[in-house]
Short mmCIF file of C-alpha atoms and ligand atoms in Angstrom, two decimals:
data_model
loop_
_atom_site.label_atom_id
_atom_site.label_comp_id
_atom_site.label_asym_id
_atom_site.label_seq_id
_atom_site.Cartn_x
_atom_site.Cartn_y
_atom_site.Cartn_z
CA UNK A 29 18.61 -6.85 -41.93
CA UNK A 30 17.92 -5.75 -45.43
CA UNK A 31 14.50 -4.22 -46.72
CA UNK A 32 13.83 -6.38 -48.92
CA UNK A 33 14.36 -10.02 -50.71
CA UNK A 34 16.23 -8.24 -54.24
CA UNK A 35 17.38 -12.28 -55.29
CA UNK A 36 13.45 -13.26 -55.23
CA UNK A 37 12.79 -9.60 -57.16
CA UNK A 38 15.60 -10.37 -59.84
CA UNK A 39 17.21 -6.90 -58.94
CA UNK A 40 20.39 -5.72 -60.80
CA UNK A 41 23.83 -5.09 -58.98
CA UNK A 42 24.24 -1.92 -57.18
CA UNK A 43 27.95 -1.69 -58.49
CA UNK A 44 30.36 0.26 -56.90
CA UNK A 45 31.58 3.03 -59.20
CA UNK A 46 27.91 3.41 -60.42
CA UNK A 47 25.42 6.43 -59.41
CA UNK A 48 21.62 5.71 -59.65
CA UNK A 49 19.12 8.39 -59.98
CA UNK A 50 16.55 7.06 -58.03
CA UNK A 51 12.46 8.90 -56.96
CA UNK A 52 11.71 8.60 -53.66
CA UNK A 53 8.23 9.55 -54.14
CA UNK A 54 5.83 12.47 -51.93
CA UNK A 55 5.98 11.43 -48.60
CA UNK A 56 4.85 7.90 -47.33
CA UNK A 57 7.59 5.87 -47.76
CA UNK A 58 4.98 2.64 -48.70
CA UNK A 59 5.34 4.23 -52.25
CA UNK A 60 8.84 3.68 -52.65
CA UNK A 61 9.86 1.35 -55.44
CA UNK A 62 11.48 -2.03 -54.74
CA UNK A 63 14.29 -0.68 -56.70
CA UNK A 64 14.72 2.26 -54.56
CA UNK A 65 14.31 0.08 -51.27
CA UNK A 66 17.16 -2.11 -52.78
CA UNK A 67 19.47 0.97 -54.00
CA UNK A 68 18.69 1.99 -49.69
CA UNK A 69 20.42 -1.12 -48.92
CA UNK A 70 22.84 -1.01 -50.78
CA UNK A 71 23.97 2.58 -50.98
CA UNK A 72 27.57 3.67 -49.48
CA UNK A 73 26.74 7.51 -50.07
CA UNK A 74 22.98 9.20 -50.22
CA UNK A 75 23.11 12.45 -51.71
CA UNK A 76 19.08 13.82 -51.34
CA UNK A 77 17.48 16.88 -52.05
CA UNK A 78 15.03 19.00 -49.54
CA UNK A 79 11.73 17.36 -50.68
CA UNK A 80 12.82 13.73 -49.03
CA UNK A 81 11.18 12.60 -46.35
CA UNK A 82 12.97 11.91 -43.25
CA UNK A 83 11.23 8.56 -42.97
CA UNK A 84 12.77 7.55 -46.45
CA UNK A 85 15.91 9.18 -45.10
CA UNK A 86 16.07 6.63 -41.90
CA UNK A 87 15.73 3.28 -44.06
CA UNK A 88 19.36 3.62 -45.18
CA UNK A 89 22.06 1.11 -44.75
CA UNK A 90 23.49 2.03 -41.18
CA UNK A 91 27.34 2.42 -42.73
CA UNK A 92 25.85 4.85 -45.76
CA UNK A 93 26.83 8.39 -45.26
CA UNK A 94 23.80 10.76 -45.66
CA UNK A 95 24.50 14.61 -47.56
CA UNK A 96 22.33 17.08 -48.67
CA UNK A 97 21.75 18.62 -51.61
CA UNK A 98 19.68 21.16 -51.65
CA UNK A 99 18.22 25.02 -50.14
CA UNK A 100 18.70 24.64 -45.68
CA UNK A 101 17.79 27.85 -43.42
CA UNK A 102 18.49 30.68 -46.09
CA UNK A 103 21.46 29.65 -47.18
CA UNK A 104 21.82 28.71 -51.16
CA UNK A 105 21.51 25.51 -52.08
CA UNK A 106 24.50 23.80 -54.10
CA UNK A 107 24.70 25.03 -57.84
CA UNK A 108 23.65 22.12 -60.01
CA UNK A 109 27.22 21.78 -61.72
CA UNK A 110 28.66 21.19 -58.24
CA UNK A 111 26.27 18.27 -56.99
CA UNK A 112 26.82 16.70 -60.60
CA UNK A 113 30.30 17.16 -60.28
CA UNK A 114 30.08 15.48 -56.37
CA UNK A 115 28.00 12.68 -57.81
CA UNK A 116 31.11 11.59 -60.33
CA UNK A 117 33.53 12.15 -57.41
CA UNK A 118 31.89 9.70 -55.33
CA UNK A 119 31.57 7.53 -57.86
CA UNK A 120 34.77 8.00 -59.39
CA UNK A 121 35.82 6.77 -55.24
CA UNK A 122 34.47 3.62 -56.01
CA UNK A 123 31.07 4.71 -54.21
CA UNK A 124 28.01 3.07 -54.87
CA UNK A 125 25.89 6.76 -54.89
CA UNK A 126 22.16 6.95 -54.97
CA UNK A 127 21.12 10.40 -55.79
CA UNK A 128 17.62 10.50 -54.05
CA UNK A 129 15.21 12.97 -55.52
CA UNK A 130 11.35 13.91 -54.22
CA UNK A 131 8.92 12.35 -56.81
CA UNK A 132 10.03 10.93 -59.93
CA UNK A 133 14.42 11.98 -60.58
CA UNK A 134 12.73 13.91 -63.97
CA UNK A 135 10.33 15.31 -63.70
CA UNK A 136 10.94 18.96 -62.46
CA UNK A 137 13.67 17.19 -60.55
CA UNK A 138 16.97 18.12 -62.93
CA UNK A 139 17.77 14.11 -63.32
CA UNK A 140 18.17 14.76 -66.71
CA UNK A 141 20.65 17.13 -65.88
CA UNK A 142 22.43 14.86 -63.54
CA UNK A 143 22.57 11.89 -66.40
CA UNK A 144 23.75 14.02 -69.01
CA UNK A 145 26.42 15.08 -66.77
CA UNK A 146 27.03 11.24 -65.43
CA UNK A 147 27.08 10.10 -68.91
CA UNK A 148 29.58 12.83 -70.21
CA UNK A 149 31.80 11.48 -67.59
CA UNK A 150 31.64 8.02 -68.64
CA UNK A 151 30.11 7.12 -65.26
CA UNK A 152 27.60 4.46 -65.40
CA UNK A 153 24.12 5.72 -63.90
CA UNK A 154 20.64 3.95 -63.55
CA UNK A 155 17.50 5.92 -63.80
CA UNK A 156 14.65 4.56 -60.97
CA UNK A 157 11.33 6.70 -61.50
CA UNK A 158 9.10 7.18 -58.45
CA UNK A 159 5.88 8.61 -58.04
CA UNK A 160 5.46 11.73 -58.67
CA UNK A 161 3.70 14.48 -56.97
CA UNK A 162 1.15 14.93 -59.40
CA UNK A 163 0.03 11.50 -59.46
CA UNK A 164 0.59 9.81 -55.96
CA UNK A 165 -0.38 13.60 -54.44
CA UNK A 166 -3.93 13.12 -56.17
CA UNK A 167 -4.18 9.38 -55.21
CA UNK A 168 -4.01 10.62 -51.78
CA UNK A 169 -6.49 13.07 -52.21
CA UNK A 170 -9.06 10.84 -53.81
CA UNK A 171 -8.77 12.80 -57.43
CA UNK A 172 -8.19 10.74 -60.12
CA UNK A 173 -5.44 12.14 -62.94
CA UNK A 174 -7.62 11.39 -65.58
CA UNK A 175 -10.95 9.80 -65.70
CA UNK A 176 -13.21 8.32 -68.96
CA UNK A 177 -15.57 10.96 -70.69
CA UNK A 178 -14.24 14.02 -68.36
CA UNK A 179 -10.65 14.16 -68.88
CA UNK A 180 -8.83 12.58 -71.71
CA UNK A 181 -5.54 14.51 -71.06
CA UNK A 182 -3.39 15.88 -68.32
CA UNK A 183 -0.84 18.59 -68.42
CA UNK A 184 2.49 18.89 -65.55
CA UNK A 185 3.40 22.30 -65.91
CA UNK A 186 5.81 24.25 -63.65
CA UNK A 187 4.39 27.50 -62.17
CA UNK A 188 7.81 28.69 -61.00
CA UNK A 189 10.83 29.25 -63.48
CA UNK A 190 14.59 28.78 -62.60
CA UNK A 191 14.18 33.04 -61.46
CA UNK A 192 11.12 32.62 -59.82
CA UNK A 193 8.79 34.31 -62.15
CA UNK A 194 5.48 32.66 -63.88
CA UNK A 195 7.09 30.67 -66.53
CA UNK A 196 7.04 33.08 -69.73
CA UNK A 197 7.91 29.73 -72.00
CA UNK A 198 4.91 28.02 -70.96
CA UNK A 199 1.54 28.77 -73.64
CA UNK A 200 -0.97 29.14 -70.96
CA UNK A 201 -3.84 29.87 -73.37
CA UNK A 202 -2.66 26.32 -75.29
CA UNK A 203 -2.86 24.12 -72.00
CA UNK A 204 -6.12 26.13 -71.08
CA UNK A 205 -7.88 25.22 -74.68
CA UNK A 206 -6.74 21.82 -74.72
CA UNK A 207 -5.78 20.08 -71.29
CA UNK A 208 -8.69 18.92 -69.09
CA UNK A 209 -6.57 18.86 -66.26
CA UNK A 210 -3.76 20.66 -65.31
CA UNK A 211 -1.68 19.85 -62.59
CA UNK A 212 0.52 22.62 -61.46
CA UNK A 213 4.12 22.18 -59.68
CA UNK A 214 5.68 25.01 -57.40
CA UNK A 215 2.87 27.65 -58.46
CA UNK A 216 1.38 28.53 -55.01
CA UNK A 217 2.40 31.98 -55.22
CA UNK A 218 1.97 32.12 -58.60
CA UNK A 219 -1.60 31.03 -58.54
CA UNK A 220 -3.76 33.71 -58.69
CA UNK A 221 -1.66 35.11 -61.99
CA UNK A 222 -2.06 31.78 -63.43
CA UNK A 223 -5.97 31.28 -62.65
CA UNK A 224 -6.13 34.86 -64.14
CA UNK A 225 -4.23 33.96 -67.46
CA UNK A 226 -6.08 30.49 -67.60
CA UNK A 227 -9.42 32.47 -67.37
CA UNK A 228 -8.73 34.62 -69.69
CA UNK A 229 -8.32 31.94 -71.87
CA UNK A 230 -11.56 30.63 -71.67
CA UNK A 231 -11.49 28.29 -68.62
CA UNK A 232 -14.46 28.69 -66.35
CA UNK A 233 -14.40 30.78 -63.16
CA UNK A 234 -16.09 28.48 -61.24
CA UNK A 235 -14.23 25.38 -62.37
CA UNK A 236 -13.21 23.17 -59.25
CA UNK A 237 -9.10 23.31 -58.20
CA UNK A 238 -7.59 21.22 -55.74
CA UNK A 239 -4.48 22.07 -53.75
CA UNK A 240 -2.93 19.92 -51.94
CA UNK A 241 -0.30 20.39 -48.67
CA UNK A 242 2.45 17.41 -48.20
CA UNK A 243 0.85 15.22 -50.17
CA UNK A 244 1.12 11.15 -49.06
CA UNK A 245 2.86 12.73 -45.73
CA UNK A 246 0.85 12.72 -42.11
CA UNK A 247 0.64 16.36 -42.58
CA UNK A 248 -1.24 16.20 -45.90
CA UNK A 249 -3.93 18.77 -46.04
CA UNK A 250 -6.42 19.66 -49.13
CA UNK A 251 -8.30 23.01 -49.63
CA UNK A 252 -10.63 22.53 -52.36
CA UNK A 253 -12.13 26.09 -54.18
CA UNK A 254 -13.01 27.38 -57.71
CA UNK A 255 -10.05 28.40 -59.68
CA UNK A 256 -11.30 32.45 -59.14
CA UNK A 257 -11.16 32.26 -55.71
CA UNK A 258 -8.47 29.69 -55.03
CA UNK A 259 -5.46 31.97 -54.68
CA UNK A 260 -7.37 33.65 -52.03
CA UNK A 261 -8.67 30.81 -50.46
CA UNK A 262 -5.15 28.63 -49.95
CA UNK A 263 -3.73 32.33 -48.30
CA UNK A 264 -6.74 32.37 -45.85
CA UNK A 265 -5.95 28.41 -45.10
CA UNK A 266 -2.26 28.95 -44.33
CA UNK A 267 -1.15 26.22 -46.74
CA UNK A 268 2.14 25.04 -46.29
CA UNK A 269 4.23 24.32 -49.38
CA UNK A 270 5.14 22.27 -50.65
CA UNK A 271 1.53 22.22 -52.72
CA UNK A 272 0.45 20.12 -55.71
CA UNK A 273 -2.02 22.02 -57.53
CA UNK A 274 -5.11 20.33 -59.84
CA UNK A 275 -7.66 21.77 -62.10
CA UNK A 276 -10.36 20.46 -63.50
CA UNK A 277 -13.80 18.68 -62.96
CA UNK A 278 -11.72 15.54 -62.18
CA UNK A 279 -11.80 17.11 -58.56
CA UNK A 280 -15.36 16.94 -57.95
CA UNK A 281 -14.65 12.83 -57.79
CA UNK A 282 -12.76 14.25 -54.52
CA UNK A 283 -16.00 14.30 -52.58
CA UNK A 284 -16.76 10.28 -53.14
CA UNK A 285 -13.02 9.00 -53.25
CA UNK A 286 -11.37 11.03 -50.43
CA UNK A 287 -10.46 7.29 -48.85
CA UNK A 288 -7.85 8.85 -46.86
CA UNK A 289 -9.85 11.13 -44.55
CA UNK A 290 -13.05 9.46 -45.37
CA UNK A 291 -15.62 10.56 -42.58
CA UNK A 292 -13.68 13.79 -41.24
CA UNK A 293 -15.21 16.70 -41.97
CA UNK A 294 -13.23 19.21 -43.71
CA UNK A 295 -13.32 22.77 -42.89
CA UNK A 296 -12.25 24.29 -46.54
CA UNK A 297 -14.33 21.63 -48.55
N1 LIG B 303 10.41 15.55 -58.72
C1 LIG B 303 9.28 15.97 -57.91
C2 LIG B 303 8.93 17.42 -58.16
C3 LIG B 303 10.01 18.39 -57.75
S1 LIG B 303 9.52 20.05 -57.96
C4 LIG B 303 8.09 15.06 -58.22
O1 LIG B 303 8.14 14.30 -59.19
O2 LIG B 303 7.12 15.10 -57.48
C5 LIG B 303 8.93 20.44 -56.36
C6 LIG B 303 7.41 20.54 -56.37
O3 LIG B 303 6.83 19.24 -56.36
C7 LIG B 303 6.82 21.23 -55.17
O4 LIG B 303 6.87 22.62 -55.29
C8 LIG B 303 5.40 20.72 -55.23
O5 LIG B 303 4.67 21.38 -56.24
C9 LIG B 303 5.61 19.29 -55.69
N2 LIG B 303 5.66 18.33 -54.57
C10 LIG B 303 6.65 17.46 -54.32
N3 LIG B 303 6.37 16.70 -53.24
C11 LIG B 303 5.15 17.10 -52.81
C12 LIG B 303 4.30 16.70 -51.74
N4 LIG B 303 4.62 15.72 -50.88
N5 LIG B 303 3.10 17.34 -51.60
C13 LIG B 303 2.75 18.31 -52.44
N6 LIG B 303 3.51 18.73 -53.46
C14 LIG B 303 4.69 18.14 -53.65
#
């Protein structure tokens, strides 16, 4: 039995000899797009990366062969030439090949990377975004991304560059004059650097940050601090990675929309 109905939804052809790029989304696999649910039907080979849920992982067509892509108990994870250059192999087999990412494929997820290398093989790709962290992560936390009169733009930024150092490129005195909200990705143990530089900057000790543990999963946890003592505070709470970070006032909405956990009380706020 397929997932779903993709004649009533007008979906396009998986083809064989194709590769789509496809976001699984955080966690919950209710926020998977009909597209993707369709592309897990279809699939003959699954090629995912670490931050896929299991769940996600289980709705695939019984004959698909599952691989992964990505970091497993130490070892190092594939380079990014070599999954690119498994993607056209497969595909190049006569596969139909869904590349399933954590989030949305692009952002912080290297599917532009992939395409560029799909389409400088001449192999024909589809791009299917999916929610991404920063979005369906705050959903689930009850924080709006942006909300009228308090926060009129949002900034992704990585916290991690391809070493593992604070991102140097990144203008962190720019995003702390002029973005409301910042929502960091892979910058838990970069955080208290960050807070630092964004204080320096002129952002307010005491402003409210938000950091939140599998987001969308049944493990999901939130610690909820000031951005002087957060650093501190998600190291006395054990939180696990991997952690979607907020800033802003757009986090004190937290207390009256946390519908997920509405009516539990919450140790760390
Ligand atoms: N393409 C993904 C991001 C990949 S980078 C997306 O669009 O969401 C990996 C980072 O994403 C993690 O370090 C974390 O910051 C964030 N992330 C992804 N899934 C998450 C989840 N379920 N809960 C919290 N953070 C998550």
């Amino acid at each position: 039995m397929t997932l779903i109905n993709s004649a009533r939804l007008h979906l396009p052809d998986f083809a064989p000899g194709s590769v789509w790029l496809v976001g699984a989304g955080p966690g919950d696999p209710g926020l998977l797009s009909a597209l993707a649910l369709h592309a897990l039907d279809h699939a003959d080979s699954v090629i995912y990366d670490a931050l896929v849920d299991r769940r996600i992982l289980d709705l695939a067509r019984p004959g698909a062969t599952l691989e992964y892509a990505g970091k497993r108990g130490g070892r190092p994870s594939p380079s990014q030439p070599d999954i690119s250059a498994r993607l056209i192999r497969l595909a190049r087999d006569g596969h139909r090949v869904l590349r399933l990412k954590g989030g949305d494929p692009c952002v912080f997820g290297r599917g532009g990377e992939e395409a560029l290398a799909l389409a400088a093989a001449r192999v024909p790709f589809r791009i299917v975004p999916g929610i991404t962290a920063g979005i369906g992560g705050l959903a689930y936390a009850g924080i709006p991304v942006t909300h009228r009169d308090i926060a009129s733009a949002v900034t992704f930024v990585t916290g991690h560059e391809r070493g593992g150092a604070v991102p140097e490129g990144v203008d962190w005195r720019a995003i702390a004059l002029g973005s409301p909200v910042i929502v960091l990705y892979m910058a838990l143990s970069h955080l208290d650097h960050i807070a630092a530089r964004l204080i320096a900057a002129g952002r307010s000790p005491s402003e409210p940050v938000a950091i939140i543990s599998k987001a969308t999963t049944a493990a999901q946890s939130v610690v909820v601090a000031s951005l002087e003592d957060a650093a501190a505070r998600a190291a006395a709470a054990r939180i696990e990675a991997p952690t979607i970070i907020v800033i802003g006032e757009v986090v004190r909405l937290r207390a009256t929309l946390n519908w997920l956990t509405a009516g539990e009380t919450e140790a760390s706020g």
